[in-house]
Short mmCIF file of the N, C-alpha and C atoms (twelve columns), coordinates in Angstrom:
data_MODEL
# 
_entry.id   MODEL 
# 
loop_
_atom_site.group_PDB 
_atom_site.id 
_atom_site.type_symbol 
_atom_site.label_atom_id 
_atom_site.label_alt_id 
_atom_site.label_comp_id 
_atom_site.label_asym_id 
_atom_site.label_seq_id 
_atom_site.Cartn_x 
_atom_site.Cartn_y 
_atom_site.Cartn_z 
_atom_site.pdbx_PDB_model_num 
ATOM 1   N N  . UNK A 1   2.885   -14.270 -7.378  1 
ATOM 2   C CA . UNK A 1   2.200   -13.016 -7.631  1 
ATOM 3   C C  . UNK A 1   3.210   -11.960 -8.066  1 
ATOM 4   N N  . UNK A 2   2.905   -11.293 -9.147  1 
ATOM 5   C CA . UNK A 2   3.725   -10.161 -9.585  1 
ATOM 6   C C  . UNK A 2   2.915   -8.884  -9.423  1 
ATOM 7   N N  . UNK A 3   3.572   -7.852  -8.903  1 
ATOM 8   C CA . UNK A 3   2.894   -6.599  -8.594  1 
ATOM 9   C C  . UNK A 3   3.498   -5.477  -9.417  1 
ATOM 10  N N  . UNK A 4   2.636   -4.633  -9.951  1 
ATOM 11  C CA . UNK A 4   3.071   -3.501  -10.773 1 
ATOM 12  C C  . UNK A 4   2.399   -2.237  -10.262 1 
ATOM 13  N N  . UNK A 5   3.193   -1.375  -9.647  1 
ATOM 14  C CA . UNK A 5   2.669   -0.105  -9.129  1 
ATOM 15  C C  . UNK A 5   2.737   0.971   -10.200 1 
ATOM 16  N N  . UNK A 6   1.776   1.879   -10.151 1 
ATOM 17  C CA . UNK A 6   1.740   2.976   -11.116 1 
ATOM 18  C C  . UNK A 6   0.970   4.147   -10.525 1 
ATOM 19  N N  . UNK A 7   1.051   5.292   -11.212 1 
ATOM 20  C CA . UNK A 7   0.262   6.440   -10.820 1 
ATOM 21  C C  . UNK A 7   0.999   7.509   -10.061 1 
ATOM 22  N N  . UNK A 8   2.261   7.298   -9.785  1 
ATOM 23  C CA . UNK A 8   3.030   8.319   -9.095  1 
ATOM 24  C C  . UNK A 8   3.264   9.541   -9.965  1 
ATOM 25  N N  . UNK A 9   3.737   10.606  -9.346  1 
ATOM 26  C CA . UNK A 9   4.017   11.826  -10.096 1 
ATOM 27  C C  . UNK A 9   4.268   12.986  -9.179  1 
ATOM 28  N N  . UNK A 10  4.264   14.168  -9.778  1 
ATOM 29  C CA . UNK A 10  4.484   15.409  -9.043  1 
ATOM 30  C C  . UNK A 10  3.135   16.053  -8.730  1 
ATOM 31  N N  . UNK A 11  2.944   16.404  -7.481  1 
ATOM 32  C CA . UNK A 11  1.696   17.042  -7.062  1 
ATOM 33  C C  . UNK A 11  2.023   18.153  -6.077  1 
ATOM 34  N N  . UNK A 12  1.214   19.184  -6.106  1 
ATOM 35  C CA . UNK A 12  1.439   20.308  -5.198  1 
ATOM 36  C C  . UNK A 12  0.943   19.982  -3.790  1 
ATOM 37  N N  . UNK A 13  1.515   20.618  -2.803  1 
ATOM 38  C CA . UNK A 13  1.004   20.430  -1.430  1 
ATOM 39  C C  . UNK A 13  -0.484  20.739  -1.358  1 
ATOM 40  N N  . UNK A 14  -1.198  19.879  -0.637  1 
ATOM 41  C CA . UNK A 14  -2.641  20.018  -0.556  1 
ATOM 42  C C  . UNK A 14  -3.391  19.278  -1.638  1 
ATOM 43  N N  . UNK A 15  -2.680  18.795  -2.625  1 
ATOM 44  C CA . UNK A 15  -3.296  18.099  -3.734  1 
ATOM 45  C C  . UNK A 15  -3.575  16.641  -3.439  1 
ATOM 46  N N  . UNK A 16  -4.102  15.963  -4.454  1 
ATOM 47  C CA . UNK A 16  -4.475  14.554  -4.330  1 
ATOM 48  C C  . UNK A 16  -3.844  13.742  -5.447  1 
ATOM 49  N N  . UNK A 17  -3.686  12.474  -5.155  1 
ATOM 50  C CA . UNK A 17  -3.126  11.550  -6.137  1 
ATOM 51  C C  . UNK A 17  -3.589  10.150  -5.769  1 
ATOM 52  N N  . UNK A 18  -3.843  9.343   -6.782  1 
ATOM 53  C CA . UNK A 18  -4.178  7.940   -6.536  1 
ATOM 54  C C  . UNK A 18  -3.139  7.057   -7.210  1 
ATOM 55  N N  . UNK A 19  -2.522  6.203   -6.437  1 
ATOM 56  C CA . UNK A 19  -1.603  5.218   -6.993  1 
ATOM 57  C C  . UNK A 19  -2.288  3.859   -7.009  1 
ATOM 58  N N  . UNK A 20  -1.893  3.049   -7.974  1 
ATOM 59  C CA . UNK A 20  -2.514  1.742   -8.164  1 
ATOM 60  C C  . UNK A 20  -1.455  0.651   -8.165  1 
ATOM 61  N N  . UNK A 21  -1.905  -0.546  -7.898  1 
ATOM 62  C CA . UNK A 21  -1.013  -1.703  -7.920  1 
ATOM 63  C C  . UNK A 21  -1.784  -2.859  -8.535  1 
ATOM 64  N N  . UNK A 22  -1.357  -3.261  -9.710  1 
ATOM 65  C CA . UNK A 22  -1.998  -4.366  -10.406 1 
ATOM 66  C C  . UNK A 22  -1.247  -5.660  -10.130 1 
ATOM 67  N N  . UNK A 23  -2.002  -6.700  -9.822  1 
ATOM 68  C CA . UNK A 23  -1.400  -7.989  -9.486  1 
ATOM 69  C C  . UNK A 23  -1.729  -9.023  -10.547 1 
ATOM 70  N N  . UNK A 24  -0.764  -9.871  -10.798 1 
ATOM 71  C CA . UNK A 24  -1.004  -10.994 -11.699 1 
ATOM 72  C C  . UNK A 24  -1.485  -12.179 -10.872 1 
ATOM 73  N N  . UNK A 25  -1.929  -13.213 -11.543 1 
ATOM 74  C CA . UNK A 25  -2.327  -14.409 -10.832 1 
ATOM 75  C C  . UNK A 25  -3.817  -14.480 -10.580 1 
ATOM 76  N N  . UNK A 26  -4.273  -15.670 -10.259 1 
ATOM 77  C CA . UNK A 26  -5.700  -15.926 -10.108 1 
ATOM 78  C C  . UNK A 26  -6.173  -15.925 -8.666  1 
ATOM 79  N N  . UNK A 27  -5.264  -15.735 -7.733  1 
ATOM 80  C CA . UNK A 27  -5.633  -15.840 -6.329  1 
ATOM 81  C C  . UNK A 27  -5.448  -14.531 -5.588  1 
ATOM 82  N N  . UNK A 28  -5.560  -13.427 -6.309  1 
ATOM 83  C CA . UNK A 28  -5.340  -12.113 -5.698  1 
ATOM 84  C C  . UNK A 28  -6.220  -11.923 -4.470  1 
ATOM 85  N N  . UNK A 29  -7.451  -12.403 -4.516  1 
ATOM 86  C CA . UNK A 29  -8.397  -12.155 -3.436  1 
ATOM 87  C C  . UNK A 29  -7.993  -12.829 -2.137  1 
ATOM 88  N N  . UNK A 30  -7.061  -13.757 -2.190  1 
ATOM 89  C CA . UNK A 30  -6.623  -14.441 -0.965  1 
ATOM 90  C C  . UNK A 30  -5.453  -13.737 -0.284  1 
ATOM 91  N N  . UNK A 31  -4.921  -12.708 -0.915  1 
ATOM 92  C CA . UNK A 31  -3.765  -12.009 -0.370  1 
ATOM 93  C C  . UNK A 31  -4.159  -10.772 0.418   1 
ATOM 94  N N  . UNK A 32  -3.453  -10.560 1.484   1 
ATOM 95  C CA . UNK A 32  -3.508  -9.298  2.207   1 
ATOM 96  C C  . UNK A 32  -2.573  -8.329  1.492   1 
ATOM 97  N N  . UNK A 33  -2.989  -7.071  1.372   1 
ATOM 98  C CA . UNK A 33  -2.218  -6.102  0.603   1 
ATOM 99  C C  . UNK A 33  -1.825  -4.900  1.451   1 
ATOM 100 N N  . UNK A 34  -0.623  -4.427  1.207   1 
ATOM 101 C CA . UNK A 34  -0.150  -3.270  1.945   1 
ATOM 102 C C  . UNK A 34  0.540   -2.267  1.041   1 
ATOM 103 N N  . UNK A 35  0.572   -1.030  1.501   1 
ATOM 104 C CA . UNK A 35  1.359   0.025   0.867   1 
ATOM 105 C C  . UNK A 35  2.411   0.478   1.875   1 
ATOM 106 N N  . UNK A 36  3.606   0.622   1.384   1 
ATOM 107 C CA . UNK A 36  4.725   1.136   2.162   1 
ATOM 108 C C  . UNK A 36  5.369   2.259   1.368   1 
ATOM 109 N N  . UNK A 37  6.197   3.046   2.027   1 
ATOM 110 C CA . UNK A 37  6.918   4.094   1.318   1 
ATOM 111 C C  . UNK A 37  8.313   4.224   1.886   1 
ATOM 112 N N  . UNK A 38  9.188   4.744   1.048   1 
ATOM 113 C CA . UNK A 38  10.568  4.950   1.465   1 
ATOM 114 C C  . UNK A 38  11.064  6.268   0.898   1 
ATOM 115 N N  . UNK A 39  11.391  7.177   1.798   1 
ATOM 116 C CA . UNK A 39  11.949  8.466   1.415   1 
ATOM 117 C C  . UNK A 39  13.466  8.350   1.365   1 
ATOM 118 N N  . UNK A 40  14.119  9.230   0.620   1 
ATOM 119 C CA . UNK A 40  15.582  9.170   0.527   1 
ATOM 120 C C  . UNK A 40  16.237  9.218   1.898   1 
ATOM 121 N N  . UNK A 41  17.130  8.278   2.137   1 
ATOM 122 C CA . UNK A 41  17.872  8.250   3.387   1 
ATOM 123 C C  . UNK A 41  17.098  7.714   4.578   1 
ATOM 124 N N  . UNK A 42  15.883  7.221   4.330   1 
ATOM 125 C CA . UNK A 42  15.060  6.713   5.428   1 
ATOM 126 C C  . UNK A 42  14.697  5.258   5.188   1 
ATOM 127 N N  . UNK A 43  14.274  4.617   6.254   1 
ATOM 128 C CA . UNK A 43  13.850  3.229   6.141   1 
ATOM 129 C C  . UNK A 43  12.446  3.153   5.533   1 
ATOM 130 N N  . UNK A 44  12.148  1.986   4.973   1 
ATOM 131 C CA . UNK A 44  10.818  1.770   4.446   1 
ATOM 132 C C  . UNK A 44  9.820   1.760   5.597   1 
ATOM 133 N N  . UNK A 45  8.705   2.454   5.412   1 
ATOM 134 C CA . UNK A 45  7.728   2.536   6.480   1 
ATOM 135 C C  . UNK A 45  6.332   2.152   5.990   1 
ATOM 136 N N  . UNK A 46  5.558   1.642   6.908   1 
ATOM 137 C CA . UNK A 46  4.187   1.230   6.646   1 
ATOM 138 C C  . UNK A 46  3.318   2.447   6.379   1 
ATOM 139 N N  . UNK A 47  2.410   2.308   5.404   1 
ATOM 140 C CA . UNK A 47  1.455   3.372   5.089   1 
ATOM 141 C C  . UNK A 47  0.025   2.892   5.348   1 
ATOM 142 N N  . UNK A 48  -0.357  1.774   4.704   1 
ATOM 143 C CA . UNK A 48  -1.741  1.313   4.813   1 
ATOM 144 C C  . UNK A 48  -1.830  -0.165  4.490   1 
ATOM 145 N N  . UNK A 49  -2.900  -0.771  5.005   1 
ATOM 146 C CA . UNK A 49  -3.120  -2.209  4.823   1 
ATOM 147 C C  . UNK A 49  -4.607  -2.459  4.567   1 
ATOM 148 N N  . UNK A 50  -4.878  -3.456  3.729   1 
ATOM 149 C CA . UNK A 50  -6.250  -3.899  3.527   1 
ATOM 150 C C  . UNK A 50  -6.248  -5.418  3.494   1 
ATOM 151 N N  . UNK A 51  -7.175  -5.993  4.238   1 
ATOM 152 C CA . UNK A 51  -7.237  -7.430  4.337   1 
ATOM 153 C C  . UNK A 51  -7.825  -8.091  3.100   1 
ATOM 154 N N  . UNK A 52  -7.618  -9.388  3.011   1 
ATOM 155 C CA . UNK A 52  -8.158  -10.142 1.886   1 
ATOM 156 C C  . UNK A 52  -9.684  -10.089 1.879   1 
ATOM 157 N N  . UNK A 53  -10.275 -9.836  3.047   1 
ATOM 158 C CA . UNK A 53  -11.732 -9.761  3.121   1 
ATOM 159 C C  . UNK A 53  -12.273 -8.423  2.632   1 
ATOM 160 N N  . UNK A 54  -11.396 -7.497  2.297   1 
ATOM 161 C CA . UNK A 54  -11.679 -6.134  1.806   1 
ATOM 162 C C  . UNK A 54  -12.283 -5.219  2.863   1 
ATOM 163 N N  . UNK A 55  -12.591 -5.730  4.037   1 
ATOM 164 C CA . UNK A 55  -13.238 -4.898  5.045   1 
ATOM 165 C C  . UNK A 55  -12.268 -4.350  6.084   1 
ATOM 166 N N  . UNK A 56  -11.222 -5.075  6.362   1 
ATOM 167 C CA . UNK A 56  -10.267 -4.665  7.383   1 
ATOM 168 C C  . UNK A 56  -9.201  -3.766  6.784   1 
ATOM 169 N N  . UNK A 57  -9.042  -2.592  7.360   1 
ATOM 170 C CA . UNK A 57  -7.992  -1.670  6.926   1 
ATOM 171 C C  . UNK A 57  -7.277  -1.109  8.144   1 
ATOM 172 N N  . UNK A 58  -6.075  -0.653  7.929   1 
ATOM 173 C CA . UNK A 58  -5.347  0.067   8.968   1 
ATOM 174 C C  . UNK A 58  -4.401  1.053   8.299   1 
ATOM 175 N N  . UNK A 59  -4.028  2.091   9.043   1 
ATOM 176 C CA . UNK A 59  -3.217  3.171   8.500   1 
ATOM 177 C C  . UNK A 59  -2.150  3.591   9.488   1 
ATOM 178 N N  . UNK A 60  -1.055  4.082   8.956   1 
ATOM 179 C CA . UNK A 60  -0.067  4.736   9.788   1 
ATOM 180 C C  . UNK A 60  -0.671  6.034   10.316  1 
ATOM 181 N N  . UNK A 61  -0.255  6.411   11.501  1 
ATOM 182 C CA . UNK A 61  -0.799  7.613   12.106  1 
ATOM 183 C C  . UNK A 61  -0.584  8.861   11.272  1 
ATOM 184 N N  . UNK A 62  0.520   8.887   10.553  1 
ATOM 185 C CA . UNK A 62  0.867   10.077  9.779   1 
ATOM 186 C C  . UNK A 62  -0.035  10.295  8.566   1 
ATOM 187 N N  . UNK A 63  -0.757  9.254   8.149   1 
ATOM 188 C CA . UNK A 63  -1.600  9.384   6.961   1 
ATOM 189 C C  . UNK A 63  -3.075  9.172   7.269   1 
ATOM 190 N N  . UNK A 64  -3.388  8.758   8.460   1 
ATOM 191 C CA . UNK A 64  -4.776  8.450   8.817   1 
ATOM 192 C C  . UNK A 64  -5.644  9.688   8.650   1 
ATOM 193 N N  . UNK A 65  -6.765  9.505   7.981   1 
ATOM 194 C CA . UNK A 65  -7.656  10.620  7.724   1 
ATOM 195 C C  . UNK A 65  -7.370  11.330  6.409   1 
ATOM 196 N N  . UNK A 66  -6.204  11.053  5.816   1 
ATOM 197 C CA . UNK A 66  -5.845  11.671  4.532   1 
ATOM 198 C C  . UNK A 66  -5.762  10.647  3.403   1 
ATOM 199 N N  . UNK A 67  -5.327  9.431   3.733   1 
ATOM 200 C CA . UNK A 67  -5.159  8.379   2.731   1 
ATOM 201 C C  . UNK A 67  -6.255  7.331   2.903   1 
ATOM 202 N N  . UNK A 68  -6.627  6.714   1.773   1 
ATOM 203 C CA . UNK A 68  -7.618  5.643   1.791   1 
ATOM 204 C C  . UNK A 68  -7.127  4.494   0.913   1 
ATOM 205 N N  . UNK A 69  -7.069  3.317   1.492   1 
ATOM 206 C CA . UNK A 69  -6.695  2.122   0.739   1 
ATOM 207 C C  . UNK A 69  -7.962  1.373   0.360   1 
ATOM 208 N N  . UNK A 70  -7.974  0.832   -0.842  1 
ATOM 209 C CA . UNK A 70  -9.109  0.037   -1.305  1 
ATOM 210 C C  . UNK A 70  -8.594  -1.009  -2.283  1 
ATOM 211 N N  . UNK A 71  -9.452  -1.945  -2.593  1 
ATOM 212 C CA . UNK A 71  -9.066  -2.979  -3.549  1 
ATOM 213 C C  . UNK A 71  -10.268 -3.393  -4.372  1 
ATOM 214 N N  . UNK A 72  -9.985  -3.818  -5.579  1 
ATOM 215 C CA . UNK A 72  -11.007 -4.347  -6.478  1 
ATOM 216 C C  . UNK A 72  -10.542 -5.743  -6.886  1 
ATOM 217 N N  . UNK A 73  -11.129 -6.741  -6.266  1 
ATOM 218 C CA . UNK A 73  -10.679 -8.111  -6.527  1 
ATOM 219 C C  . UNK A 73  -11.055 -8.579  -7.932  1 
ATOM 220 N N  . UNK A 74  -12.034 -7.939  -8.561  1 
ATOM 221 C CA . UNK A 74  -12.381 -8.321  -9.928  1 
ATOM 222 C C  . UNK A 74  -11.341 -7.804  -10.928 1 
ATOM 223 N N  . UNK A 75  -10.605 -6.764  -10.518 1 
ATOM 224 C CA . UNK A 75  -9.572  -6.180  -11.374 1 
ATOM 225 C C  . UNK A 75  -8.165  -6.513  -10.884 1 
ATOM 226 N N  . UNK A 76  -8.071  -7.308  -9.806  1 
ATOM 227 C CA . UNK A 76  -6.756  -7.658  -9.231  1 
ATOM 228 C C  . UNK A 76  -5.922  -6.406  -8.947  1 
ATOM 229 N N  . UNK A 77  -6.562  -5.410  -8.378  1 
ATOM 230 C CA . UNK A 77  -5.884  -4.134  -8.173  1 
ATOM 231 C C  . UNK A 77  -6.159  -3.592  -6.775  1 
ATOM 232 N N  . UNK A 78  -5.129  -3.007  -6.204  1 
ATOM 233 C CA . UNK A 78  -5.267  -2.291  -4.942  1 
ATOM 234 C C  . UNK A 78  -4.888  -0.832  -5.189  1 
ATOM 235 N N  . UNK A 79  -5.600  0.060   -4.521  1 
ATOM 236 C CA . UNK A 79  -5.424  1.491   -4.728  1 
ATOM 237 C C  . UNK A 79  -5.033  2.179   -3.422  1 
ATOM 238 N N  . UNK A 80  -4.376  3.306   -3.572  1 
ATOM 239 C CA . UNK A 80  -4.121  4.185   -2.443  1 
ATOM 240 C C  . UNK A 80  -4.453  5.601   -2.887  1 
ATOM 241 N N  . UNK A 81  -5.549  6.127   -2.351  1 
ATOM 242 C CA . UNK A 81  -5.949  7.500   -2.636  1 
ATOM 243 C C  . UNK A 81  -5.346  8.401   -1.576  1 
ATOM 244 N N  . UNK A 82  -4.592  9.374   -2.023  1 
ATOM 245 C CA . UNK A 82  -3.878  10.262  -1.115  1 
ATOM 246 C C  . UNK A 82  -4.399  11.684  -1.269  1 
ATOM 247 N N  . UNK A 83  -4.973  12.206  -0.212  1 
ATOM 248 C CA . UNK A 83  -5.491  13.571  -0.193  1 
ATOM 249 C C  . UNK A 83  -4.660  14.440  0.747   1 
ATOM 250 N N  . UNK A 84  -4.817  15.739  0.598   1 
ATOM 251 C CA . UNK A 84  -4.121  16.700  1.463   1 
ATOM 252 C C  . UNK A 84  -2.641  16.370  1.574   1 
ATOM 253 N N  . UNK A 85  -2.037  16.148  0.451   1 
ATOM 254 C CA . UNK A 85  -0.643  15.727  0.445   1 
ATOM 255 C C  . UNK A 85  0.290   16.806  0.984   1 
ATOM 256 N N  . UNK A 86  1.327   16.338  1.657   1 
ATOM 257 C CA . UNK A 86  2.315   17.210  2.267   1 
ATOM 258 C C  . UNK A 86  3.693   16.896  1.684   1 
ATOM 259 N N  . UNK A 87  4.611   17.843  1.742   1 
ATOM 260 C CA . UNK A 87  5.962   17.555  1.239   1 
ATOM 261 C C  . UNK A 87  6.583   16.325  1.897   1 
ATOM 262 N N  . UNK A 88  6.269   16.086  3.151   1 
ATOM 263 C CA . UNK A 88  6.834   14.922  3.846   1 
ATOM 264 C C  . UNK A 88  6.248   13.595  3.369   1 
ATOM 265 N N  . UNK A 89  5.252   13.640  2.497   1 
ATOM 266 C CA . UNK A 89  4.730   12.414  1.887   1 
ATOM 267 C C  . UNK A 89  5.571   11.994  0.682   1 
ATOM 268 N N  . UNK A 90  6.513   12.807  0.293   1 
ATOM 269 C CA . UNK A 90  7.376   12.487  -0.841  1 
ATOM 270 C C  . UNK A 90  8.175   11.220  -0.560  1 
ATOM 271 N N  . UNK A 91  8.051   10.254  -1.461  1 
ATOM 272 C CA . UNK A 91  8.717   8.969   -1.273  1 
ATOM 273 C C  . UNK A 91  8.433   8.081   -2.474  1 
ATOM 274 N N  . UNK A 92  9.130   6.976   -2.530  1 
ATOM 275 C CA . UNK A 92  8.763   5.898   -3.444  1 
ATOM 276 C C  . UNK A 92  7.756   5.029   -2.711  1 
ATOM 277 N N  . UNK A 93  6.620   4.818   -3.344  1 
ATOM 278 C CA . UNK A 93  5.547   4.032   -2.744  1 
ATOM 279 C C  . UNK A 93  5.564   2.614   -3.326  1 
ATOM 280 N N  . UNK A 94  5.560   1.638   -2.434  1 
ATOM 281 C CA . UNK A 94  5.599   0.231   -2.817  1 
ATOM 282 C C  . UNK A 94  4.327   -0.482  -2.372  1 
ATOM 283 N N  . UNK A 95  3.819   -1.336  -3.237  1 
ATOM 284 C CA . UNK A 95  2.746   -2.222  -2.809  1 
ATOM 285 C C  . UNK A 95  3.351   -3.584  -2.507  1 
ATOM 286 N N  . UNK A 96  2.672   -4.312  -1.638  1 
ATOM 287 C CA . UNK A 96  3.173   -5.604  -1.225  1 
ATOM 288 C C  . UNK A 96  2.002   -6.541  -0.948  1 
ATOM 289 N N  . UNK A 97  2.261   -7.834  -1.113  1 
ATOM 290 C CA . UNK A 97  1.233   -8.850  -0.910  1 
ATOM 291 C C  . UNK A 97  1.714   -9.879  0.096   1 
ATOM 292 N N  . UNK A 98  0.797   -10.276 0.972   1 
ATOM 293 C CA . UNK A 98  1.116   -11.278 1.975   1 
ATOM 294 C C  . UNK A 98  0.047   -12.358 1.960   1 
ATOM 295 N N  . UNK A 99  0.518   -13.619 1.980   1 
ATOM 296 C CA . UNK A 99  -0.429  -14.735 2.089   1 
ATOM 297 C C  . UNK A 99  -0.258  -15.311 3.482   1 
ATOM 298 N N  . UNK A 100 -1.258  -15.112 4.320   1 
ATOM 299 C CA . UNK A 100 -1.132  -15.530 5.708   1 
ATOM 300 C C  . UNK A 100 -2.511  -15.700 6.325   1 
ATOM 301 N N  . UNK A 101 -2.552  -16.459 7.413   1 
ATOM 302 C CA . UNK A 101 -3.802  -16.616 8.150   1 
ATOM 303 C C  . UNK A 101 -3.880  -15.673 9.350   1 
ATOM 304 N N  . UNK A 102 -2.827  -14.901 9.565   1 
ATOM 305 C CA . UNK A 102 -2.850  -13.955 10.673  1 
ATOM 306 C C  . UNK A 102 -3.899  -12.878 10.413  1 
ATOM 307 N N  . UNK A 103 -4.515  -12.418 11.489  1 
ATOM 308 C CA . UNK A 103 -5.537  -11.377 11.364  1 
ATOM 309 C C  . UNK A 103 -5.130  -10.077 12.026  1 
ATOM 310 N N  . UNK A 104 -3.993  -10.055 12.678  1 
ATOM 311 C CA . UNK A 104 -3.547  -8.854  13.376  1 
ATOM 312 C C  . UNK A 104 -3.131  -7.775  12.398  1 
ATOM 313 N N  . UNK A 105 -3.668  -6.580  12.532  1 
ATOM 314 C CA . UNK A 105 -3.266  -5.485  11.649  1 
ATOM 315 C C  . UNK A 105 -1.820  -5.075  11.927  1 
ATOM 316 N N  . UNK A 106 -1.378  -5.245  13.143  1 
ATOM 317 C CA . UNK A 106 0.027   -4.933  13.454  1 
ATOM 318 C C  . UNK A 106 0.961   -5.833  12.661  1 
ATOM 319 N N  . UNK A 107 0.594   -7.106  12.547  1 
ATOM 320 C CA . UNK A 107 1.400   -8.063  11.777  1 
ATOM 321 C C  . UNK A 107 1.645   -7.525  10.369  1 
ATOM 322 N N  . UNK A 108 0.624   -6.946  9.763   1 
ATOM 323 C CA . UNK A 108 0.725   -6.496  8.381   1 
ATOM 324 C C  . UNK A 108 1.326   -5.099  8.256   1 
ATOM 325 N N  . UNK A 109 1.720   -4.513  9.343   1 
ATOM 326 C CA . UNK A 109 2.436   -3.240  9.285   1 
ATOM 327 C C  . UNK A 109 3.946   -3.453  9.184   1 
ATOM 328 N N  . UNK A 110 4.377   -4.701  9.249   1 
ATOM 329 C CA . UNK A 110 5.798   -5.024  9.234   1 
ATOM 330 C C  . UNK A 110 6.219   -5.524  7.851   1 
ATOM 331 N N  . UNK A 111 7.181   -4.850  7.210   1 
ATOM 332 C CA . UNK A 111 7.586   -5.256  5.864   1 
ATOM 333 C C  . UNK A 111 8.025   -6.717  5.774   1 
ATOM 334 N N  . UNK A 112 8.623   -7.249  6.820   1 
ATOM 335 C CA . UNK A 112 9.169   -8.603  6.766   1 
ATOM 336 C C  . UNK A 112 8.082   -9.665  6.618   1 
ATOM 337 N N  . UNK A 113 6.838   -9.304  6.843   1 
ATOM 338 C CA . UNK A 113 5.752   -10.279 6.772   1 
ATOM 339 C C  . UNK A 113 5.085   -10.345 5.404   1 
ATOM 340 N N  . UNK A 114 5.647   -9.620  4.440   1 
ATOM 341 C CA . UNK A 114 5.096   -9.642  3.091   1 
ATOM 342 C C  . UNK A 114 5.940   -10.540 2.185   1 
ATOM 343 N N  . UNK A 115 5.252   -11.225 1.279   1 
ATOM 344 C CA . UNK A 115 5.910   -12.203 0.421   1 
ATOM 345 C C  . UNK A 115 6.326   -11.632 -0.937  1 
ATOM 346 N N  . UNK A 116 5.583   -10.681 -1.426  1 
ATOM 347 C CA . UNK A 116 5.836   -10.137 -2.761  1 
ATOM 348 C C  . UNK A 116 5.792   -8.613  -2.724  1 
ATOM 349 N N  . UNK A 117 6.645   -8.009  -3.556  1 
ATOM 350 C CA . UNK A 117 6.751   -6.557  -3.606  1 
ATOM 351 C C  . UNK A 117 6.713   -6.072  -5.049  1 
ATOM 352 N N  . UNK A 118 6.076   -4.919  -5.239  1 
ATOM 353 C CA . UNK A 118 6.127   -4.258  -6.525  1 
ATOM 354 C C  . UNK A 118 7.394   -3.426  -6.642  1 
ATOM 355 N N  . UNK A 119 7.580   -2.802  -7.788  1 
ATOM 356 C CA . UNK A 119 8.823   -2.079  -8.060  1 
ATOM 357 C C  . UNK A 119 8.814   -0.652  -7.514  1 
ATOM 358 N N  . UNK A 120 7.681   -0.149  -7.096  1 
ATOM 359 C CA . UNK A 120 7.627   1.189   -6.538  1 
ATOM 360 C C  . UNK A 120 7.262   2.246   -7.553  1 
ATOM 361 N N  . UNK A 121 6.593   3.281   -7.074  1 
ATOM 362 C CA . UNK A 121 6.257   4.431   -7.907  1 
ATOM 363 C C  . UNK A 121 6.539   5.692   -7.103  1 
ATOM 364 N N  . UNK A 122 7.197   6.659   -7.738  1 
ATOM 365 C CA . UNK A 122 7.655   7.849   -7.041  1 
ATOM 366 C C  . UNK A 122 6.549   8.891   -6.950  1 
ATOM 367 N N  . UNK A 123 6.321   9.359   -5.730  1 
ATOM 368 C CA . UNK A 123 5.387   10.458  -5.479  1 
ATOM 369 C C  . UNK A 123 6.182   11.629  -4.929  1 
ATOM 370 N N  . UNK A 124 6.086   12.755  -5.600  1 
ATOM 371 C CA . UNK A 124 6.797   13.956  -5.176  1 
ATOM 372 C C  . UNK A 124 5.779   15.045  -4.894  1 
ATOM 373 N N  . UNK A 125 5.820   15.563  -3.682  1 
ATOM 374 C CA . UNK A 125 4.913   16.635  -3.284  1 
ATOM 375 C C  . UNK A 125 5.738   17.898  -3.122  1 
ATOM 376 N N  . UNK A 126 5.520   18.818  -4.049  1 
ATOM 377 C CA . UNK A 126 6.340   20.025  -4.064  1 
ATOM 378 C C  . UNK A 126 5.632   21.108  -4.848  1 
ATOM 379 N N  . UNK A 127 5.867   22.349  -4.457  1 
ATOM 380 C CA . UNK A 127 5.321   23.478  -5.203  1 
ATOM 381 C C  . UNK A 127 6.320   23.982  -6.231  1 
# 
């Protein structure tokens, strides 16, 4: 699976942005998908997860209620809609894919459990 993230950019605090991740391959629907982010000088951190069944989602506490993850298996794409953006949301956002039978949302919050990564897209929240 190859992943291509896009949609990053500069947005003002309080604004919204949607980033996308397009996947190659014919088995996208069997993969669990996650979004992670990495700010300068910080470790990569979990943002959101959506299961292969499209119904199971989980979020980091810092984004819960502001971000929404979704996927369109007919388009091989996963999205992250970000509302009420804050300067501390500034980071490179990465999408990742995991092929696993685990169902624990905690399992999918750990970067080491993902098999494929996109190249990242930069989101800058600043006035």
